[in-house]
Amino acid sequence: MSTNQPVQTVQDSGGGVPDERQLRTILIAVSIALMAVIASVTGLNVAQTHMAVDFGASQSTVLWIINIYTLALAALLLPLGALGDRLGRKPMLIAGLGVFGIATVVAGLAPTAEVMLAARVASGIGAAMIMPITLAVITSTFPEEQRGKAIGVWTGVAGGGGILGMFLSALLVDVADWRWLFVLPMVLVLVALAMALKSVPNSRETSAHRFDTVGALVSAIAVAGLIFVLQEGPERGWTAPATLISLAVGLIAAIGFVAWELRRRDASLLDVRLFRKRGLAGGSVTLLVVFGVQAGIGVVLFPFFQAVLGWSGLLSTVAMVPMAVMMMMASGLAPKLAARIGAGSTMVVGIALAGVGMALMALFVSVGGGYLSVLPGLLAMGVGMGLSMTPSTEAITASLPRAEQGVASALNDVTREFGTALGVALLGALVSAGYRSAIDDRLHGIPQGAADTARKGVANAVEVAGGTGPHAQDLLHAAQQSFVDGWQQAMWAGAAIMGVLFVYIAFRGPKDTPSAVADETDPAEAVAAG
């Protein structure tokens, strides 16, 4: 993608701006399609033990069934987003929904772990066709004065949809069978497909340059390699050969991608020179951190709810819903606030609130305080993330011309996926390290075998405590308090990261000027201020 290459945007829907009713229908259609993709990212997390039993699979295989979807999705976002720009956004969306729907049916009926893995790869490919197009349709269809509000709805679904999807998945697992998890995304796909066929307009880009096949392949290798490291590092070990090889491949491919794109310049898949612009750089860094924090919070919260408070999986998921609701509400409010005080200031306010939320949880979380000790922090985080996500997304999409919104949207999505993987790896590692460090001093008098098991994690400690007789209560208390200590360590680290982000966006984020949508003839000028 380039800021200077000659492009022509072809509207296949008869031209003209859709009326209010059509715009509303378009927004509902792409939001439902996005919800299907997002729900499938988190849904299977609640069915790990059920899959292990049904397939006779190891924990490693079960984790691959969950992670291979995200890996395929992240690796193919940029190439397929760029192809959608050229081949037509509506055909790419329809094809993606078809691939995703068929793969979802196969996954729901899969007789073996191998079939399930193949279906999840296909689902990831379909999701990579859908996800960037949903945002590209909004940015290329909605008039400028309504685009911010529409992007706010999109970011709310993207941010809160995963938690709501997990809640519905946990409910289905509790009241029915784990295979019913695939009914929800299938229904969403069918509804989105019917609405998209009828309502979503088509647009595509014609370019004088050939598609950047090399850039597409190298970007896929780079993203896959680095995501693999973040997913598998905690499980395999950060110094394991597979981890180190994947890291080397990912870094070499990433460096190669940048060098190739600089060489291609006007014919590149992604003009990396645009990262010099405050809007693109600030928006990308903000989404990376915000989604990392959100994903990391999930890693911390579920063991707290289940192992410390003794809640079921469904109740634990319900406890996350207030944060998701606040996030979705704040995402809708963000465009109005940005219109008043500016996009940069809105991002700064959101980042500050999210950081305060993490600090509140670090300060007040306790075993005795239970859910109420973390609820204020969750609500503050939900509002903060919602306020920061919408202007960040708009800053990224506004940094590329309308003809290239598939790539702009894919870049936005890749950033989110990287942030999610990074947050899970980082905050998860901090909680684990803090737990192990804290529990060592609390295991005096506990039988050696039980103590060794308890060091592996709070869930292990809860499971083994029943067999320690008179030591059971002491072991439970030690494990729960140690987990809270590890929680506090991770939350303070997250608050510090948000503090650094706050300073960066305050000084180097998008300027508080009226947002400019990139002009197709000279977008570099349009984003110079943002």
Coordinates of C-alpha atoms in Angstrom, one line a residue:
M1 CA 0.0 0.0 0.0
S2 CA 1.2 3.4 -0.8
T3 CA 0.3 7.0 -0.3
N4 CA 1.2 7.8 -3.9
Q5 CA 0.4 4.9 -6.1
P6 CA -2.4 5.6 -8.7
V7 CA -5.6 4.0 -7.5
Q8 CA -9.2 4.3 -8.5
T9 CA -12.0 3.3 -6.2
V10 CA -14.8 1.5 -8.0
Q11 CA -18.2 1.6 -6.4
D12 CA -20.3 -1.3 -7.7
S13 CA -23.5 -0.4 -5.9
G14 CA -24.7 2.4 -8.2
G15 CA -22.8 5.2 -6.5
G16 CA -24.2 7.7 -4.1
V17 CA -24.3 7.7 -0.3
P18 CA -26.7 5.2 1.3
D19 CA -29.5 6.7 3.3
E20 CA -29.8 6.5 7.1
R21 CA -31.8 3.2 7.0
Q22 CA -29.3 1.5 4.7
L23 CA -26.3 2.7 6.8
R24 CA -27.9 1.3 9.9
T25 CA -28.5 -2.0 8.2
I26 CA -24.9 -2.1 6.9
L27 CA -23.6 -1.4 10.4
I28 CA -25.7 -4.2 11.9
A29 CA -24.6 -6.7 9.3
V30 CA -20.9 -6.1 9.7
S31 CA -21.2 -6.0 13.5
I32 CA -22.9 -9.4 13.5
A33 CA -20.2 -10.8 11.2
L34 CA -17.6 -9.4 13.5
M35 CA -19.3 -10.9 16.6
A36 CA -19.2 -14.3 15.0
V37 CA -15.4 -14.0 14.5
I38 CA -14.8 -12.6 18.0
A39 CA -17.0 -15.1 19.8
S40 CA -15.0 -17.9 18.2
V41 CA -11.7 -16.6 19.6
T42 CA -12.8 -17.1 23.2
G43 CA -15.6 -19.6 23.0
L44 CA -13.6 -22.8 23.2
N45 CA -11.7 -21.7 26.3
V46 CA -14.6 -22.9 28.5
A47 CA -14.7 -26.4 26.9
Q48 CA -11.1 -27.5 27.3
T49 CA -11.7 -30.4 29.6
H50 CA -14.7 -31.6 27.6
M51 CA -12.6 -31.6 24.4
A52 CA -9.8 -33.5 26.1
V53 CA -12.2 -36.2 27.3
D54 CA -14.2 -36.5 24.0
F55 CA -11.1 -36.6 21.7
G56 CA -8.8 -38.4 24.2
A57 CA -6.5 -35.5 23.5
S58 CA -3.6 -34.1 25.5
Q59 CA -3.7 -30.6 27.0
S60 CA -1.1 -29.6 24.4
T61 CA -3.5 -30.7 21.6
V62 CA -6.4 -29.0 23.2
L63 CA -4.4 -25.7 23.4
W64 CA -3.5 -26.1 19.7
I65 CA -7.2 -26.5 18.9
I66 CA -7.9 -23.1 20.6
N67 CA -4.7 -21.3 19.5
I68 CA -4.5 -22.4 15.8
Y69 CA -7.6 -20.3 15.0
T70 CA -5.9 -17.1 16.3
L71 CA -2.7 -18.0 14.6
A72 CA -4.3 -18.4 11.2
L73 CA -6.4 -15.3 11.7
A74 CA -3.5 -13.1 12.6
A75 CA -1.2 -14.3 10.0
L76 CA -3.6 -13.8 7.1
L77 CA -5.2 -10.5 8.1
L78 CA -2.9 -8.2 6.1
P79 CA -2.8 -10.3 2.8
L80 CA -6.5 -11.0 2.7
G81 CA -7.4 -7.4 3.7
A82 CA -5.3 -6.2 0.7
L83 CA -6.9 -8.7 -1.6
G84 CA -10.4 -7.5 -0.4
D85 CA -9.4 -4.0 -1.5
R86 CA -8.6 -5.3 -5.0
L87 CA -11.1 -8.1 -5.6
G88 CA -14.1 -6.3 -4.0
R89 CA -15.0 -5.9 -0.3
K90 CA -18.5 -7.4 -0.5
P91 CA -17.3 -10.6 -2.4
M92 CA -14.5 -11.1 0.1
L93 CA -17.0 -10.7 3.0
I94 CA -19.5 -13.1 1.5
A95 CA -16.8 -15.7 0.7
G96 CA -15.3 -15.3 4.2
L97 CA -18.7 -15.9 5.8
G98 CA -19.1 -19.0 3.6
V99 CA -15.7 -20.5 4.5
F100 CA -16.2 -19.6 8.2
G101 CA -19.7 -21.1 8.3
I102 CA -18.8 -24.4 6.7
A103 CA -15.7 -24.7 8.9
T104 CA -17.9 -24.0 12.0
V105 CA -20.3 -26.8 11.0
V106 CA -17.3 -29.2 10.5
A107 CA -15.8 -28.2 13.9
G108 CA -19.1 -28.8 15.7
L109 CA -19.4 -32.3 14.2
A110 CA -15.7 -33.2 14.3
P111 CA -15.1 -36.8 15.3
T112 CA -11.4 -36.5 16.0
A113 CA -8.9 -33.9 17.2
E114 CA -7.3 -33.9 13.8
V115 CA -10.5 -33.0 12.0
M116 CA -11.1 -30.3 14.7
L117 CA -7.7 -28.8 14.1
A118 CA -8.3 -28.7 10.3
A119 CA -11.7 -27.1 10.8
R120 CA -10.2 -24.5 13.2
V121 CA -7.5 -23.6 10.6
A122 CA -10.2 -23.1 8.0
S123 CA -12.3 -21.0 10.5
G124 CA -9.2 -18.8 11.0
I125 CA -8.8 -18.3 7.3
G126 CA -12.5 -17.4 6.9
A127 CA -12.2 -15.0 9.9
A128 CA -9.2 -13.3 8.3
M129 CA -11.4 -12.7 5.2
I130 CA -14.2 -11.3 7.3
M131 CA -12.6 -9.2 10.1
P132 CA -10.7 -6.5 8.1
I133 CA -13.6 -6.2 5.6
T134 CA -16.1 -5.4 8.3
L135 CA -14.2 -2.2 9.3
A136 CA -13.2 -1.4 5.7
V137 CA -16.9 -1.4 4.7
I138 CA -17.6 1.1 7.4
T139 CA -14.7 3.5 6.6
S140 CA -15.4 3.3 2.8
T141 CA -19.2 3.6 3.0
F142 CA -20.1 6.0 5.9
P143 CA -19.8 9.7 5.3
E144 CA -17.2 11.4 7.4
E145 CA -19.6 13.0 9.9
Q146 CA -21.1 9.6 10.8
R147 CA -17.9 7.5 10.5
G148 CA -16.7 8.0 14.1
K149 CA -20.0 6.8 15.6
A150 CA -20.0 3.7 13.4
I151 CA -16.4 3.0 14.3
G152 CA -17.4 3.3 17.9
V153 CA -20.0 0.6 17.5
W154 CA -17.5 -1.6 15.7
T155 CA -14.8 -1.2 18.5
G156 CA -17.4 -1.8 21.1
V157 CA -18.3 -5.1 19.5
A158 CA -14.6 -6.0 19.0
G159 CA -13.7 -5.1 22.6
G160 CA -16.7 -6.4 24.5
G161 CA -17.9 -9.1 22.1
G162 CA -15.3 -11.6 23.3
I163 CA -16.5 -11.5 26.9
L164 CA -20.2 -11.6 25.9
G165 CA -19.4 -14.5 23.6
M166 CA -17.6 -16.3 26.4
F167 CA -20.6 -15.8 28.7
L168 CA -23.0 -17.4 26.1
S169 CA -20.5 -20.2 25.5
A170 CA -20.2 -21.0 29.2
L171 CA -24.0 -21.0 29.5
L172 CA -24.3 -23.5 26.6
V173 CA -21.6 -25.7 28.1
D174 CA -23.4 -25.7 31.5
V175 CA -26.9 -26.4 30.2
A176 CA -26.2 -28.4 27.1
D177 CA -23.2 -30.0 25.4
W178 CA -19.9 -28.3 24.5
R179 CA -20.6 -28.9 20.8
W180 CA -23.4 -26.4 21.0
L181 CA -20.8 -23.7 21.3
F182 CA -20.7 -23.7 17.5
V183 CA -24.4 -23.0 17.2
L184 CA -23.9 -19.3 18.2
P185 CA -21.3 -18.4 15.6
M186 CA -23.3 -20.4 13.0
V187 CA -26.5 -18.4 13.7
L188 CA -24.5 -15.2 13.6
V189 CA -22.9 -16.1 10.2
L190 CA -26.3 -17.0 8.6
V191 CA -27.8 -13.7 9.8
A192 CA -24.8 -11.7 8.7
L193 CA -24.7 -13.5 5.3
A194 CA -28.4 -12.8 4.6
M195 CA -28.0 -9.1 5.6
A196 CA -24.7 -8.6 3.7
L197 CA -26.1 -10.1 0.4
K198 CA -29.0 -7.7 0.6
S199 CA -27.5 -4.5 2.1
V200 CA -23.7 -4.2 2.0
P201 CA -22.5 -2.2 -1.0
N202 CA -19.4 -3.3 -2.9
S203 CA -16.3 -1.3 -3.5
R204 CA -12.9 -2.2 -4.8
E205 CA -9.6 -0.6 -5.7
T206 CA -8.0 -0.7 -9.1
S207 CA -4.2 -0.1 -9.2
A208 CA -1.5 0.3 -11.8
H209 CA 0.7 -2.0 -9.7
R210 CA 0.6 -5.7 -9.3
F211 CA -0.3 -7.2 -6.0
D212 CA 2.6 -7.4 -3.6
T213 CA 2.8 -11.2 -3.3
V214 CA 6.2 -11.3 -1.7
G215 CA 5.2 -8.8 0.9
A216 CA 2.0 -10.7 1.6
L217 CA 3.9 -14.0 2.1
V218 CA 6.6 -12.5 4.3
S219 CA 4.1 -10.6 6.4
A220 CA 2.2 -13.9 7.1
I221 CA 5.4 -15.6 8.1
A222 CA 6.4 -12.8 10.4
V223 CA 3.1 -12.6 12.2
A224 CA 2.7 -16.3 12.5
G225 CA 6.2 -16.7 13.9
L226 CA 5.9 -14.0 16.5
I227 CA 2.3 -15.0 17.5
F228 CA 3.5 -18.6 17.9
V229 CA 6.2 -17.4 20.3
L230 CA 3.8 -15.5 22.5
Q231 CA 1.3 -18.4 22.5
E232 CA 3.6 -21.3 23.0
G233 CA 6.4 -19.7 25.0
P234 CA 4.7 -20.0 28.4
E235 CA 3.7 -23.6 27.6
R236 CA 7.0 -24.9 26.0
G237 CA 9.4 -22.6 27.8
W238 CA 11.0 -19.4 26.5
T239 CA 14.3 -21.1 25.8
A240 CA 12.8 -24.2 24.1
P241 CA 14.2 -24.9 20.6
A242 CA 10.8 -24.5 18.9
T243 CA 10.3 -21.1 20.7
L244 CA 13.7 -19.8 19.8
I245 CA 13.5 -20.9 16.2
S246 CA 10.0 -19.4 15.8
L247 CA 11.3 -16.1 17.3
A248 CA 14.2 -16.0 14.9
V249 CA 12.0 -16.8 11.9
G250 CA 9.5 -14.1 13.0
L251 CA 12.1 -11.4 13.6
I252 CA 14.0 -12.1 10.4
A253 CA 10.7 -12.1 8.4
A254 CA 9.6 -8.9 10.1
I255 CA 12.9 -7.1 9.2
G256 CA 12.7 -8.5 5.7
F257 CA 9.1 -7.3 5.3
V258 CA 10.1 -3.7 6.3
A259 CA 13.1 -3.7 4.0
W260 CA 11.0 -5.1 1.1
E261 CA 8.2 -2.6 1.6
L262 CA 10.6 0.3 1.7
R263 CA 12.1 -1.0 -1.6
R264 CA 8.6 -1.4 -3.2
R265 CA 7.5 2.0 -2.0
D266 CA 4.6 3.0 -4.3
A267 CA 3.7 -0.7 -5.0
S268 CA 4.0 -2.0 -1.4
L269 CA 1.4 -4.0 0.5
L270 CA 1.8 -1.5 3.4
D271 CA 3.7 1.8 3.2
V272 CA 5.7 1.5 6.5
R273 CA 6.8 5.1 6.1
L274 CA 3.3 6.0 7.3
F275 CA 4.3 4.9 10.8
R276 CA 6.1 8.2 11.1
K277 CA 2.7 9.8 11.3
R278 CA 1.4 10.5 14.8
G279 CA -2.0 9.1 14.2
L280 CA -1.0 5.7 12.8
A281 CA 1.8 5.2 15.4
G282 CA -0.2 6.4 18.3
G283 CA -3.3 4.5 17.4
S284 CA -1.4 1.3 16.8
V285 CA 0.6 1.5 20.1
T286 CA -2.6 2.3 22.1
L287 CA -4.5 -0.7 20.7
L288 CA -1.5 -3.0 21.3
V289 CA -1.4 -2.0 24.9
V290 CA -5.1 -1.8 25.6
F291 CA -5.9 -5.2 24.1
G292 CA -2.9 -6.7 25.8
V293 CA -4.1 -5.4 29.2
Q294 CA -7.7 -6.6 28.5
A295 CA -6.5 -10.1 27.6
G296 CA -4.1 -10.2 30.5
I297 CA -6.9 -9.3 32.9
G298 CA -8.8 -12.3 31.7
V299 CA -5.9 -14.6 32.5
V300 CA -5.8 -13.1 36.1
L301 CA -9.5 -12.9 36.8
F302 CA -10.7 -16.4 35.9
P303 CA -8.4 -18.2 38.4
F304 CA -9.3 -15.6 41.0
F305 CA -13.0 -16.2 40.5
Q306 CA -12.8 -20.0 40.2
A307 CA -9.9 -21.0 42.5
V308 CA -10.0 -18.2 45.1
L309 CA -13.7 -17.4 45.3
G310 CA -14.8 -21.0 44.3
W311 CA -17.2 -19.8 41.5
S312 CA -18.3 -21.9 38.5
G313 CA -17.1 -21.1 35.0
L314 CA -20.5 -19.5 34.1
L315 CA -20.6 -17.3 37.2
S316 CA -17.0 -16.3 36.6
T317 CA -17.9 -15.2 33.0
V318 CA -21.0 -13.3 34.3
A319 CA -18.6 -11.4 36.6
M320 CA -16.7 -10.1 33.5
V321 CA -19.9 -8.8 31.8
P322 CA -20.0 -5.4 33.6
M323 CA -16.6 -4.5 32.2
A324 CA -17.7 -5.5 28.7
V325 CA -20.9 -3.5 29.0
M326 CA -19.0 -0.4 30.2
M327 CA -16.5 -0.8 27.4
M328 CA -19.2 -1.0 24.7
M329 CA -21.1 2.0 26.2
A330 CA -17.9 4.1 26.3
S331 CA -17.0 3.1 22.8
G332 CA -20.2 4.6 21.6
L333 CA -19.6 7.8 23.7
A334 CA -16.0 8.2 22.5
P335 CA -16.8 9.9 19.1
K336 CA -18.9 12.6 20.9
L337 CA -16.2 13.2 23.4
A338 CA -13.5 13.3 20.6
A339 CA -15.6 15.9 18.7
R340 CA -15.5 18.1 21.8
I341 CA -12.0 17.8 23.2
G342 CA -10.1 16.1 20.3
A343 CA -9.1 12.5 19.6
G344 CA -5.8 12.7 21.3
S345 CA -7.3 14.0 24.6
T346 CA -10.0 11.4 24.5
M347 CA -7.3 8.7 24.1
V348 CA -5.4 10.2 27.0
V349 CA -8.5 10.2 29.3
G350 CA -9.3 6.6 28.4
I351 CA -5.7 5.5 29.0
A352 CA -5.7 7.3 32.4
L353 CA -9.0 5.7 33.5
A354 CA -7.7 2.2 32.4
G355 CA -4.5 2.7 34.4
V356 CA -6.5 3.9 37.4
G357 CA -8.7 0.8 37.1
M358 CA -5.6 -1.5 37.3
A359 CA -4.3 0.5 40.3
L360 CA -7.6 0.1 42.1
M361 CA -7.6 -3.6 41.6
A362 CA -4.0 -3.8 42.8
L363 CA -4.8 -1.7 45.9
F364 CA -8.0 -3.3 47.0
V365 CA -8.1 -7.0 45.8
S366 CA -8.3 -9.4 48.7
V367 CA -9.5 -12.9 49.4
G368 CA -12.0 -11.7 52.0
G369 CA -13.2 -8.8 49.9
G370 CA -14.2 -11.1 47.0
Y371 CA -15.8 -9.7 43.9
L372 CA -16.6 -6.2 45.3
S373 CA -12.8 -5.6 45.9
V374 CA -12.2 -5.8 42.1
L375 CA -15.5 -4.4 40.7
P376 CA -14.6 -0.7 40.8
G377 CA -11.4 -1.4 39.0
L378 CA -13.2 -3.5 36.4
L379 CA -15.7 -0.7 35.7
A380 CA -13.0 2.0 35.4
M381 CA -11.0 -0.2 33.1
G382 CA -14.1 -0.9 30.9
V383 CA -14.8 2.8 30.5
G384 CA -11.1 3.6 29.9
M385 CA -10.6 1.0 27.3
G386 CA -13.8 2.0 25.5
L387 CA -12.8 5.6 25.3
S388 CA -9.3 4.8 24.0
M389 CA -10.2 2.2 21.5
T390 CA -12.5 4.1 19.2
P391 CA -10.3 7.2 18.5
S392 CA -7.3 4.8 18.1
T393 CA -9.1 2.7 15.5
E394 CA -10.2 5.9 13.7
A395 CA -6.6 7.2 13.8
I396 CA -5.3 4.1 12.1
T397 CA -8.0 3.9 9.4
A398 CA -7.7 7.7 8.7
S399 CA -4.0 7.2 8.0
L400 CA -4.6 5.3 4.7
P401 CA -6.8 6.4 1.8
R402 CA -10.3 5.1 1.4
A403 CA -9.2 2.8 -1.5
E404 CA -6.9 1.0 0.9
Q405 CA -9.2 0.5 3.9
G406 CA -8.9 -3.3 3.8
V407 CA -5.2 -3.0 4.7
A408 CA -5.8 -0.2 7.2
S409 CA -8.5 -2.4 8.9
A410 CA -6.2 -5.5 8.8
L411 CA -3.4 -3.5 10.4
N412 CA -5.8 -2.5 13.1
D413 CA -6.8 -6.1 13.6
V414 CA -3.2 -7.5 13.6
T415 CA -2.3 -4.9 16.3
R416 CA -5.2 -6.2 18.4
E417 CA -4.1 -9.8 18.0
F418 CA -0.5 -9.0 18.8
G419 CA -1.6 -7.1 21.9
T420 CA -3.8 -9.9 23.0
A421 CA -1.1 -12.6 22.7
L422 CA 1.5 -10.3 24.3
G423 CA -0.8 -9.4 27.3
V424 CA -1.6 -13.0 28.0
A425 CA 2.1 -14.0 27.9
L426 CA 3.3 -11.0 29.9
L427 CA 0.7 -10.7 32.6
G428 CA 0.2 -14.4 32.9
A429 CA 4.0 -14.9 33.4
L430 CA 4.0 -12.1 36.1
V431 CA 1.1 -13.7 38.0
S432 CA 2.7 -17.1 37.9
A433 CA 6.1 -15.8 39.0
G434 CA 4.5 -13.7 41.8
Y435 CA 2.5 -16.7 43.0
R436 CA 5.5 -19.0 43.1
S437 CA 7.6 -16.5 44.9
A438 CA 4.9 -15.8 47.5
I439 CA 3.8 -19.3 48.2
D440 CA 7.3 -20.6 49.0
D441 CA 7.3 -18.9 52.3
R442 CA 3.8 -20.2 53.2
L443 CA 4.3 -23.9 52.8
H444 CA 6.1 -24.7 56.0
G445 CA 4.6 -27.8 57.6
I446 CA 2.7 -28.8 54.4
P447 CA 3.6 -32.4 53.2
Q448 CA 6.3 -32.2 50.6
G449 CA 4.3 -33.8 47.8
A450 CA 1.3 -31.5 48.3
A451 CA 3.7 -28.5 48.6
D452 CA 5.3 -29.4 45.2
T453 CA 1.9 -29.6 43.6
A454 CA 0.8 -26.4 45.1
R455 CA 3.8 -24.5 43.6
K456 CA 2.5 -25.2 40.1
G457 CA -0.5 -23.0 40.5
V458 CA -3.5 -22.0 42.6
A459 CA -5.8 -24.5 40.8
N460 CA -3.4 -27.3 41.5
A461 CA -3.2 -26.2 45.2
V462 CA -7.0 -26.2 45.5
E463 CA -7.2 -29.7 43.9
V464 CA -4.6 -31.2 46.2
A465 CA -5.7 -29.5 49.4
G466 CA -8.5 -32.0 50.0
G467 CA -5.9 -34.8 50.5
T468 CA -3.8 -33.1 53.1
G469 CA -6.1 -33.7 56.1
P470 CA -5.5 -31.1 58.9
H471 CA -3.3 -29.0 56.6
A472 CA -6.1 -28.4 54.0
Q473 CA -7.2 -25.0 55.3
D474 CA -3.6 -23.8 55.7
L475 CA -2.7 -24.9 52.2
L476 CA -5.9 -23.3 50.7
H477 CA -5.3 -20.0 52.5
A478 CA -1.6 -20.0 51.4
A479 CA -2.5 -20.6 47.8
Q480 CA -5.3 -18.0 47.7
Q481 CA -3.2 -15.3 49.4
S482 CA -0.2 -16.1 47.2
F483 CA -2.3 -15.7 44.1
V484 CA -3.6 -12.3 45.3
D485 CA 0.0 -11.3 45.8
G486 CA 0.8 -12.4 42.2
W487 CA -2.3 -10.6 41.0
Q488 CA -1.1 -7.3 42.7
Q489 CA 2.3 -7.6 41.0
A490 CA 0.8 -8.1 37.6
M491 CA -1.7 -5.2 38.1
W492 CA 1.0 -2.8 39.2
A493 CA 3.0 -3.8 36.2
G494 CA 0.0 -3.1 34.0
A495 CA -0.6 0.2 35.6
A496 CA 3.0 1.2 35.0
I497 CA 2.7 0.2 31.3
M498 CA -0.5 2.3 31.0
G499 CA 1.4 5.2 32.6
V500 CA 4.1 5.0 30.0
L501 CA 1.5 4.9 27.3
F502 CA -0.3 7.9 28.8
V503 CA 2.9 10.0 28.6
Y504 CA 3.6 8.8 25.0
I505 CA 0.1 9.6 23.7
A506 CA 0.0 12.9 25.6
F507 CA 3.2 14.1 23.8
R508 CA 3.2 12.0 20.6
G509 CA -0.4 10.9 20.0
P510 CA -2.9 12.3 17.5
K511 CA -3.2 16.1 17.6
D512 CA -6.5 17.6 18.8
T513 CA -7.5 18.9 15.5
P514 CA -10.6 18.0 13.4
S515 CA -10.0 14.5 12.1
A516 CA -9.1 14.4 8.4
V517 CA -10.0 11.4 6.3
A518 CA -7.1 10.5 4.1
D519 CA -7.5 12.0 0.7
E520 CA -7.0 9.5 -2.1
T521 CA -4.9 11.8 -4.2
D522 CA -2.4 12.8 -1.5
P523 CA -3.2 11.0 1.8
A524 CA 0.2 11.9 3.2
E525 CA -0.9 15.5 3.4
A526 CA -4.2 14.5 5.0
V527 CA -2.7 12.6 7.9
A528 CA 0.3 15.0 8.5
A529 CA -1.6 16.6 11.4
G530 CA -2.8 13.3 12.9

